Coordinates of C-alpha atoms in Angstrom, one line a residue:
Chain A
X1340 CA 16.6 72.9 -4.2
X1341 CA 18.2 75.2 -2.8
X1342 CA 16.2 77.8 -0.9
X1343 CA 16.4 80.8 -2.7
X1344 CA 15.8 79.0 -6.1
X1345 CA 12.6 77.8 -3.8
X1346 CA 11.5 80.5 -2.4
X1347 CA 12.2 83.2 -7.0
X1348 CA 10.8 79.9 -8.6
X1349 CA 7.5 80.7 -5.7
X1350 CA 8.1 84.2 -5.6
X1351 CA 8.2 84.9 -9.6
X1352 CA 5.3 82.5 -10.5
X1353 CA 3.3 84.1 -8.5
X1354 CA 4.3 87.8 -10.2
X1355 CA 3.3 86.0 -12.9
X1356 CA 0.3 85.1 -11.9
X1357 CA -0.3 88.9 -10.8
X1358 CA 0.8 90.4 -13.6
X1359 CA -1.7 88.2 -16.2
X1360 CA -4.6 90.0 -15.0
X1361 CA -2.4 93.3 -14.5
X1362 CA -2.2 93.4 -18.2
X1363 CA -5.0 91.7 -19.6
X1364 CA -7.4 94.1 -18.1
X1365 CA -5.2 97.2 -17.3
X1366 CA -3.6 97.7 -20.3
X1367 CA -5.6 95.4 -23.1
X1368 CA -8.8 96.0 -21.9
X1369 CA -11.7 94.8 -23.9
X1370 CA -15.3 92.9 -23.1
X1371 CA -13.3 88.9 -23.8
X1372 CA -10.6 90.1 -21.1
X1373 CA -13.3 90.9 -18.5
X1374 CA -15.5 88.2 -19.1
X1375 CA -12.2 85.9 -19.6
X1376 CA -11.3 87.6 -16.2
X1377 CA -14.5 87.6 -14.9
X1378 CA -16.7 83.8 -16.0
X1379 CA -15.1 82.0 -17.3
X1380 CA -11.5 80.9 -15.6
X1381 CA -13.6 81.3 -12.6
X1382 CA -16.3 79.0 -14.1
X1383 CA -13.3 76.5 -14.9
X1384 CA -11.9 77.5 -11.7
X1385 CA -14.1 76.0 -9.1
X1386 CA -15.0 73.1 -11.3
X1387 CA -11.9 72.0 -11.1
X1388 CA -11.6 72.2 -7.5
X1389 CA -14.8 70.7 -6.3
X1390 CA -14.1 67.9 -8.9
X1391 CA -10.3 67.7 -8.2
X1392 CA -11.7 67.2 -4.7
X1393 CA -13.8 64.3 -5.3
X1394 CA -11.4 62.8 -7.7
X1395 CA -8.6 62.6 -5.3
X1396 CA -10.4 61.8 -1.7
X1397 CA -12.3 59.1 -3.6
X1398 CA -8.1 57.8 -4.9
X1399 CA -7.2 57.8 -1.8
X1400 CA -10.2 56.0 -0.6
X1401 CA -9.6 53.4 -2.7
X1402 CA -6.6 52.1 -0.9
X1403 CA -7.1 50.2 2.4
X1404 CA -6.4 50.3 5.9
X1405 CA -5.4 46.7 6.4
X1406 CA -4.7 47.8 10.8
X1407 CA -5.2 50.3 13.4
X1408 CA -2.2 52.3 13.9
X1409 CA -1.6 52.8 17.7
X1410 CA 0.8 55.7 18.2
X1411 CA -1.2 57.5 20.6
X1412 CA 0.3 59.8 23.6
X1413 CA -3.1 58.1 26.1
X1414 CA -2.6 55.0 28.5
X1415 CA -5.5 51.9 26.2
X1416 CA -8.0 50.8 27.0
X1417 CA -7.0 47.0 29.6
X1418 CA -8.0 47.3 32.8
X1419 CA -10.3 49.2 35.0
X1420 CA -8.1 49.7 37.5
X1421 CA -5.3 51.0 34.8
X1422 CA -6.6 54.9 34.4
X1423 CA -7.1 55.3 30.0
X1424 CA -7.2 58.5 28.1
X1425 CA -10.6 57.8 25.7
X1426 CA -9.4 60.3 23.9
X1427 CA -6.1 60.3 22.7
X1428 CA -6.8 56.7 22.5
X1429 CA -9.9 55.7 21.5
X1430 CA -11.4 52.2 22.3
X1431 CA -14.8 53.6 20.5
X1432 CA -16.6 55.5 17.5
X1433 CA -16.8 57.9 20.7
X1434 CA -13.2 58.6 21.2
X1435 CA -12.6 58.6 17.6
X1436 CA -15.3 61.4 16.5
X1437 CA -14.2 63.7 19.9
X1438 CA -10.9 62.7 19.0
X1439 CA -10.8 63.9 15.7
X1440 CA -12.7 66.9 16.7
X1441 CA -10.1 68.2 18.7
X1442 CA -7.7 67.9 15.7
X1443 CA -10.0 69.2 14.3
X1444 CA -11.1 72.2 15.3
X1445 CA -7.6 72.5 17.8
X1446 CA -5.0 71.1 15.6
X1447 CA -3.9 68.9 19.1
X1448 CA -1.1 67.4 17.3
X1449 CA 0.2 70.5 16.6
X1450 CA -0.1 72.1 19.8
X1451 CA 1.7 68.8 20.7
X1452 CA 4.7 69.4 18.8
X1453 CA 8.3 69.8 21.3
X1454 CA 11.7 71.0 20.1
X1455 CA 15.4 69.6 20.9
X1456 CA 17.0 72.4 23.3
X1457 CA 20.2 71.0 25.2
X1458 CA 20.6 72.8 28.6
X1459 CA 24.2 73.9 28.9
X1460 CA 24.7 73.8 32.9
X1461 CA 28.3 72.5 35.1
X1462 CA 27.3 69.3 34.2
X1463 CA 27.8 69.7 30.7
X1464 CA 24.4 69.6 27.4
X1465 CA 21.5 68.2 28.8
X1466 CA 18.6 67.5 26.2
X1467 CA 15.8 68.8 26.9
X1468 CA 12.4 68.9 25.4
X1469 CA 10.3 72.4 25.0
X1470 CA 6.8 73.2 24.4
X1471 CA 6.9 74.5 20.9
X1472 CA 3.7 76.5 20.8
X1473 CA 4.1 78.8 18.0
X1474 CA 3.3 77.0 15.4
X1475 CA 0.1 76.0 16.4
X1476 CA -0.7 80.1 17.1
X1477 CA 0.1 80.7 14.0
X1478 CA -1.4 77.1 12.6
X1479 CA -4.6 78.2 14.9
X1480 CA -4.9 82.0 14.0
X1481 CA -4.4 81.4 9.9
X1482 CA -7.2 79.3 9.5
X1483 CA -9.6 80.6 11.5
X1484 CA -9.4 84.2 9.9
X1485 CA -9.4 82.7 7.2
X1486 CA -12.1 81.0 8.0
X1487 CA -13.8 84.0 9.2
X1488 CA -12.9 85.9 6.1
X1489 CA -14.2 83.0 4.2
X1490 CA -17.5 82.8 5.3
X1491 CA -17.8 87.4 5.6
X1492 CA -17.1 87.1 1.5
X1493 CA -20.5 85.3 2.0
X1494 CA -21.8 89.1 1.9
X1495 CA -20.9 89.5 -2.0
X1496 CA -22.1 85.0 -2.9
X1497 CA -25.4 85.1 -1.3
X1498 CA -28.8 87.6 -1.8
X1499 CA -30.5 88.4 0.9
X1500 CA -27.2 88.4 3.3
X1501 CA -28.2 85.5 5.6
X1502 CA -28.0 86.8 9.7
X1503 CA -24.7 85.2 10.4
X1504 CA -22.9 87.3 7.9
X1505 CA -23.6 90.0 9.6
X1506 CA -22.6 88.8 13.3
X1507 CA -19.0 87.7 12.3
X1508 CA -18.5 91.3 10.3
X1509 CA -19.3 93.2 13.6
X1510 CA -17.5 91.0 15.9
X1511 CA -14.3 90.6 13.1
X1512 CA -15.0 94.0 12.5
X1513 CA -15.6 95.7 16.8
X1514 CA -12.7 97.9 16.9
X1515 CA -14.1 101.0 14.9
X1516 CA -10.7 102.2 14.0
X1517 CA -12.0 104.9 12.3
X1518 CA -11.7 107.2 15.7
X1519 CA -8.3 106.9 15.1
X1520 CA -6.5 110.0 14.6
X1521 CA -5.3 109.4 11.3
X1522 CA -7.8 111.0 9.3
X1523 CA -9.7 109.1 7.1
X1524 CA -7.8 105.6 7.6
X1525 CA -9.5 103.0 9.8
X1526 CA -12.4 103.1 7.0
X1527 CA -14.4 101.0 5.8
X1528 CA -14.4 99.3 10.1
X1529 CA -10.6 97.8 10.1
X1530 CA -11.1 93.0 10.5
X1531 CA -9.7 91.9 12.1
X1532 CA -8.9 88.7 11.2
X1533 CA -6.8 90.6 8.0
X1534 CA -4.7 91.7 9.7
X1535 CA -4.3 87.9 11.9
X1536 CA -4.6 86.5 8.3
X1537 CA -1.0 89.1 7.2
X1538 CA 0.5 88.2 10.3
X1539 CA 0.3 84.3 10.5
X1540 CA 1.0 83.5 6.6
X1541 CA 4.1 86.4 7.6
X1542 CA 5.1 84.6 10.7
X1543 CA 4.5 80.4 8.6
X1544 CA 6.9 82.3 5.9
X1545 CA 10.0 83.8 8.0
X1546 CA 10.3 79.8 10.3
X1547 CA 10.6 78.8 7.2
X1548 CA 13.4 80.2 6.2
X1549 CA 14.2 81.2 10.3
X1550 CA 14.3 77.9 11.2
X1551 CA 17.2 75.6 9.7
X1552 CA 15.6 71.9 9.2
X1553 CA 12.0 73.6 8.2
X1554 CA 13.6 75.6 5.8
X1555 CA 16.9 72.2 4.7
X1556 CA 13.0 70.2 3.6
X1557 CA 10.9 73.4 2.6
X1558 CA 10.7 73.3 -1.3
X1559 CA 8.3 75.9 -3.9
X1560 CA 5.3 73.6 -3.1
X1561 CA 6.0 75.3 0.4
X1562 CA 6.6 78.7 -0.3
X1563 CA 4.1 78.7 -3.4
X1564 CA 0.8 78.4 -1.9
X1565 CA 2.2 81.0 1.5
X1566 CA 2.9 83.9 -1.7
X1567 CA -0.6 83.4 -3.0
X1568 CA -2.5 83.5 -0.1
X1569 CA -0.1 86.7 1.1
X1570 CA -0.3 87.8 -2.2
X1571 CA -4.4 87.3 -1.6
X1572 CA -4.7 88.7 1.3
X1573 CA -2.9 91.6 -0.1
X1574 CA -4.8 92.6 -2.6
X1575 CA -8.2 91.3 -0.1
X1576 CA -6.5 94.6 2.3
X1577 CA -5.2 96.8 -0.6
X1578 CA -9.5 97.0 -2.8
X1579 CA -10.9 97.5 0.6
X1580 CA -8.6 100.0 2.3
X1581 CA -6.6 101.8 -0.1
X1582 CA -7.5 101.6 -4.4
X1583 CA -11.7 101.2 -3.8
X1584 CA -13.8 99.4 -6.2
X1585 CA -17.7 99.9 -7.1
X1586 CA -17.8 96.6 -4.6
X1587 CA -21.4 97.0 -5.4
X1588 CA -20.2 96.2 -9.1
X1589 CA -18.3 92.9 -7.7
X1590 CA -21.6 91.6 -5.9
X1591 CA -23.1 91.7 -8.9
X1592 CA -20.9 89.9 -11.1
X1593 CA -21.0 87.7 -8.2
X1594 CA -24.3 86.2 -7.6
X1595 CA -24.9 86.1 -12.0
X1596 CA -22.2 83.8 -11.5
X1597 CA -23.6 81.8 -8.7
X1598 CA -27.3 82.3 -10.7
X1599 CA -25.9 80.5 -14.2
X1600 CA -26.5 83.9 -16.3
X1601 CA -22.7 85.6 -16.3
X1602 CA -22.4 89.5 -17.0
X1603 CA -19.9 91.3 -15.9
X1604 CA -21.2 95.1 -15.0
X1605 CA -18.7 97.4 -15.9
X1606 CA -16.6 99.8 -14.3
X1607 CA -14.8 97.4 -12.3
X1608 CA -11.3 98.3 -11.5
X1609 CA -8.2 95.6 -12.8
X1610 CA -7.2 94.9 -8.4
X1611 CA -10.3 93.0 -8.0
X1612 CA -9.7 90.7 -11.3
X1613 CA -5.8 90.8 -10.1
X1614 CA -7.9 89.1 -6.1
X1615 CA -10.6 86.7 -8.8
X1616 CA -7.2 85.8 -11.2
X1617 CA -5.3 84.6 -7.3
X1618 CA -7.7 82.8 -5.7
X1619 CA -8.9 81.5 -8.8
X1620 CA -5.1 79.6 -9.8
X1621 CA -5.3 79.0 -5.5
X1622 CA -8.6 77.1 -6.3
X1623 CA -7.5 75.5 -9.5
X1624 CA -4.0 74.2 -7.7
X1625 CA -5.9 73.1 -4.5
X1626 CA -6.8 69.3 -5.9
X1627 CA -3.0 69.0 -6.8
X1628 CA -1.4 70.6 -4.3
X1629 CA -0.4 69.7 -0.7
X1630 CA -3.4 72.2 0.4
X1631 CA -5.5 68.5 0.1
X1632 CA -4.8 68.4 3.8
X1633 CA -8.4 70.4 3.8
X1634 CA -9.7 67.3 3.5
X1635 CA -6.8 64.8 4.1
X1636 CA -7.0 65.7 7.9
X1637 CA -10.1 63.6 8.3
X1638 CA -8.4 59.9 6.6
X1639 CA -5.8 60.7 8.9
X1640 CA -5.0 56.5 10.3
X1641 CA -3.3 58.0 13.2
X1642 CA -6.7 59.7 14.7
X1643 CA -9.8 58.4 12.7
X1644 CA -9.6 54.7 14.3
X1645 CA -10.4 52.8 17.4
X1646 CA -7.0 51.3 19.0
X1647 CA -9.4 48.0 19.5
X1648 CA -6.7 46.2 17.9
X1649 CA -6.8 44.0 21.2
X1650 CA -10.3 42.9 21.3
X1651 CA -11.7 43.5 17.9
X1652 CA -10.6 41.1 15.5
X1653 CA -9.5 43.0 12.0
X1654 CA -9.1 40.8 8.6
X1655 CA -6.5 42.0 6.5
X1656 CA -8.9 43.4 3.2
X1657 CA -6.6 42.2 1.0
X1658 CA -6.5 39.2 1.9
X1659 CA -8.0 36.7 -1.3
X1660 CA -9.0 33.3 -0.3
X1661 CA -7.0 30.7 0.9
X1662 CA -6.9 27.8 -0.2
X1663 CA -6.0 25.0 2.8
X1664 CA -3.6 21.6 2.9
X1665 CA -5.0 20.4 5.4
X1666 CA -1.9 17.5 7.8
X1667 CA -5.1 15.5 7.7
X1668 CA -5.8 15.8 4.0
X1669 CA -1.5 15.8 4.0
X1670 CA -2.3 12.6 6.1
X1671 CA -4.4 10.7 4.3
X1672 CA -2.5 11.4 0.4
X1673 CA 1.1 10.3 1.5
X1674 CA 0.2 7.7 4.6
X1675 CA 1.2 5.0 2.5
X1676 CA 4.6 6.4 1.4
X1677 CA 4.7 8.3 5.1
X1678 CA 4.5 4.5 6.3
X1679 CA 7.3 3.6 3.7
X1680 CA 9.9 5.5 4.5
X1681 CA 9.3 4.9 8.6
X1682 CA 7.5 8.5 9.4
X1683 CA 4.7 8.1 12.3
X1684 CA 1.2 9.2 11.1
X1685 CA -1.5 9.7 13.8
X1686 CA -3.3 7.1 11.6
X1687 CA -2.6 3.6 10.5
X1688 CA -3.7 2.1 7.4
X1689 CA -5.9 -0.6 9.7
X1690 CA -8.1 2.1 11.8
X1691 CA -8.9 4.0 8.3
X1692 CA -9.9 0.9 6.4
X1693 CA -11.5 -0.1 9.2
X1694 CA -13.4 4.4 9.7
X1695 CA -13.9 2.8 5.8
X1696 CA -15.8 0.2 6.2
X1697 CA -17.9 1.9 9.2
X1698 CA -19.5 3.8 6.6
Chain B
X761 CA -13.6 51.8 -2.1
X762 CA -13.3 51.7 2.2
X763 CA -15.1 53.2 4.6
X764 CA -17.0 54.6 1.7
X765 CA -20.2 55.8 3.5
X766 CA -18.3 57.0 5.2
X767 CA -15.9 58.9 3.1
X768 CA -19.3 59.6 1.0
X769 CA -21.6 61.9 3.3
X770 CA -17.8 63.6 4.6
X771 CA -18.1 64.1 0.1
X772 CA -20.9 65.8 0.2
X773 CA -20.9 68.1 2.9
X774 CA -17.5 69.5 1.8
X775 CA -19.7 69.7 -1.6
X776 CA -23.4 71.0 -0.4
X777 CA -21.3 74.0 1.6
X778 CA -19.4 75.2 -1.0
X779 CA -22.2 75.2 -4.0
X780 CA -24.1 76.7 -1.2
X781 CA -24.4 79.5 -2.2
X782 CA -25.6 78.1 -5.8
X783 CA -28.5 76.3 -3.8
X784 CA -29.3 79.6 -2.0
X785 CA -29.4 82.2 -5.5
X786 CA -31.0 79.9 -7.6
X787 CA -34.1 80.1 -9.2
X788 CA -34.3 84.0 -7.6
X789 CA -34.3 87.3 -9.5
X790 CA -30.9 89.0 -8.9
X791 CA -31.7 92.6 -7.4
X792 CA -29.9 95.2 -8.5
X793 CA -29.5 98.2 -6.0
X794 CA -30.7 101.8 -7.1
X795 CA -30.0 104.4 -5.8
X796 CA -32.0 107.5 -6.2
X797 CA -31.0 111.3 -6.7
X798 CA -34.1 113.9 -5.0
X799 CA -34.9 116.7 -6.5
X800 CA -32.0 119.2 -5.2
X801 CA -29.7 116.3 -5.8
X802 CA -30.7 116.0 -9.3
X803 CA -30.8 120.2 -9.4
X804 CA -26.5 120.6 -7.6
X805 CA -25.0 118.1 -10.3
X806 CA -21.5 116.7 -8.8
X807 CA -21.3 116.5 -5.2
X808 CA -18.5 117.5 -2.5
X809 CA -16.2 115.0 -4.9
X810 CA -16.4 112.7 -8.0
X811 CA -19.2 110.5 -8.5
X812 CA -16.7 107.8 -9.0
X813 CA -14.8 108.9 -5.6
X814 CA -18.4 109.1 -3.6
X815 CA -19.4 105.7 -4.9
X816 CA -16.1 103.9 -3.1
X817 CA -15.2 106.3 -0.9
X818 CA -17.5 108.2 1.4
X819 CA -17.1 106.9 4.0
X820 CA -13.8 108.0 4.3
X821 CA -14.8 112.2 3.8
X822 CA -17.8 111.6 6.1
X823 CA -15.4 110.2 8.6
X824 CA -12.0 112.3 7.6
X825 CA -15.6 115.3 8.0
X826 CA -15.9 114.4 11.6
X827 CA -12.8 114.3 12.9
X828 CA -11.8 117.3 11.5
X829 CA -14.8 119.9 12.7
X830 CA -15.1 117.6 15.8
X831 CA -11.9 117.6 16.9
X832 CA -10.0 120.5 15.2
X833 CA -13.7 123.1 13.9
X834 CA -12.7 122.9 10.5
X835 CA -16.2 123.5 9.3
X836 CA -15.7 124.4 5.2
X837 CA -13.9 121.8 2.7
X838 CA -13.1 122.8 -0.2
X839 CA -14.4 120.6 -2.8
X840 CA -13.3 118.8 -6.0
X841 CA -15.2 121.8 -8.3
X842 CA -14.2 124.7 -5.9
X843 CA -17.0 126.0 -4.7
X844 CA -16.4 125.9 -1.0
X845 CA -18.2 123.2 1.4
X846 CA -19.6 123.8 5.4
X847 CA -19.1 119.9 7.0
X848 CA -22.3 118.0 7.8
X849 CA -23.8 115.8 7.2
X850 CA -27.1 116.7 8.2
X851 CA -27.4 119.8 6.9
X852 CA -24.9 119.4 4.0
X853 CA -25.4 115.9 3.0
X854 CA -28.6 114.7 3.7
X855 CA -30.1 117.9 1.6
X856 CA -29.7 116.7 -1.4
X857 CA -29.9 113.0 0.6
X858 CA -32.7 113.2 2.1
X859 CA -33.8 110.0 1.2
X860 CA -32.2 107.5 2.8
X861 CA -34.3 105.1 2.1
X862 CA -34.1 105.1 -1.3
X863 CA -30.6 106.5 -1.3
X864 CA -28.6 105.2 1.4
X865 CA -30.0 102.2 2.0
X866 CA -30.0 100.4 -1.4
X867 CA -26.0 99.7 -1.8
X868 CA -25.4 99.3 2.6
X869 CA -28.6 96.9 1.8
X870 CA -27.2 95.1 -0.7
X871 CA -23.9 95.0 0.6
X872 CA -24.4 94.8 4.5
X873 CA -23.0 97.3 5.2
X874 CA -24.3 99.3 8.6
X875 CA -22.5 102.8 8.7
X876 CA -22.9 104.2 12.8
X877 CA -24.0 107.5 11.1
X878 CA -27.4 107.1 13.6
X879 CA -26.2 106.6 16.7
X880 CA -25.3 110.0 16.9
X881 CA -27.3 111.4 14.1
X882 CA -31.1 111.7 14.5
X883 CA -32.2 109.6 11.4
X884 CA -34.1 112.0 8.1
X885 CA -37.6 111.6 8.2
X886 CA -38.8 111.2 4.6
X887 CA -41.8 112.3 3.6
X888 CA -42.9 111.0 0.4

C-alpha cells in the first residue's frame, strides 16, 4: 500500500475516533451518552483487552517450538578453554533469564542494530556497518515514558494513593517549571515524561516516513497505533496544561468503575471523554495488533531458550509413536525368499531352526 | 500447550497487574473530597475568579500572582466581578480559606497533589 494512503487511512481513522466522543458528548450530550462513553465503552474495552491477551497468548502457546534456535551474538559453551558468552549464548536457565531481562528492560536486540553504509574513499565504495542507535534510544524513551505515565495515572485509579505514585510524580516533575518567566505557563508541575513521550512518538513516526526502506514496509497497522498514542498524549497534555477538567470528578468516575458501582459525576469536560475514548480504542485494538509484542517478547524463541542443542536431547514435540520394523524382523519374515533369490542373510535357515529347537 | 506452566504464571502476573486497581479498591467506601467554606468565604460569595476556573486552574493564578508580585511588584488584581484584590496568598487567599485541612487538603490529598506553597509561606494555624 502506498505510504500516503496508509497515513491518510490511519489519520482519518484516528480523527473519526476523536470526533465520535467530541460530537456525542460535546454536541448531543445527555445522561445516556455520558454513561455510554464513561461506563459501557470502558468496561467493554477492558474486557476485550484482558480476554484478548489471554486468548492470543494461549493460542500462541499451542504452537510447538521444535528446536533451540541459536541465532546469537556470542560464543557457545563448548570446552573450558574456549571463552564462551554466558548471556548472549546461554547454556542454562540463569543465562536465559539474564538475556530476557536485558531484552525486556533494555531492548538489547535493538541496541545491536546496525545500518549498512557505503563509505567512499579513493579506492571506491567500501561497506561499513554503522551502529544505528537512534531507534533504540527513541524506543527506550518511548516505552519508559509510557510506563511512567501509566503508573502515574494510578493516582486516578487507587484510593488511598500508594507511595510509589508519589515518588514517580516528584521525580518526573522535579523541574518545577512554574518559575520560568512565562507567568502561569509551567503550571501545574511539568512532567518530563509528557514531553519525552510526544517527542519519541514523533521521532518514531518521522523515522518511518524518512527512511525509505522502512516507509516501503509500513502499513496502516504501523501508523494507526502511533497516531492513536500521539492523540492520547496530546489530549492528556492539553487536559493538564490548557483545557482543564475537574480531576476530582474524573477520579470519582474511575474509582466507581473499579468498584463496579459506576456513576458518571457531572461537570467533566469533553476533552476527558476524547482522551478516555482514545484509550478504550487503543486497548480494545491491542490484542489484535502488533502491540501484542508486549506479551510476544516473552515468547521470542531466539531469546527465551538456552542453547543446549549439543548436550541435551530435544525430542520433536509433534513426533507420533513410529511403528518400527527392524532388519532382524524383516529377515525373519522373508528369509526363505531371500535365500531362494540368492540374497545373503545374517542367519541361515539351520541356525534359526536350531535356535528354535533349543527353545 | 507447550511450556504451559510458565506461560500461565506469566499471564497471571500480567492479569494481576492490570486488575490491581479492581482488587485495591474493592470493598472500600468511596470517599469523595468535600471542601468546606469558612463563614467569611460564604459571606464573600465569590472568589477572585469563577468557581469553575478556581477548581481547575487556581494554581495558574497563584503562579501568575507570585511572579508578578515578586518580579514586577504588581500588587493589585482586578477580579472577574471588577473588584480589586490585593495579591497575597496569606492576606487575601487565606483570609477566607483559613481552613487548610478542610479546604485545600481535601482535593490535594485525594489527588496526591503536593503544592510547594508552604516551602516559603507559613502554614495557616487552624483554630477549631
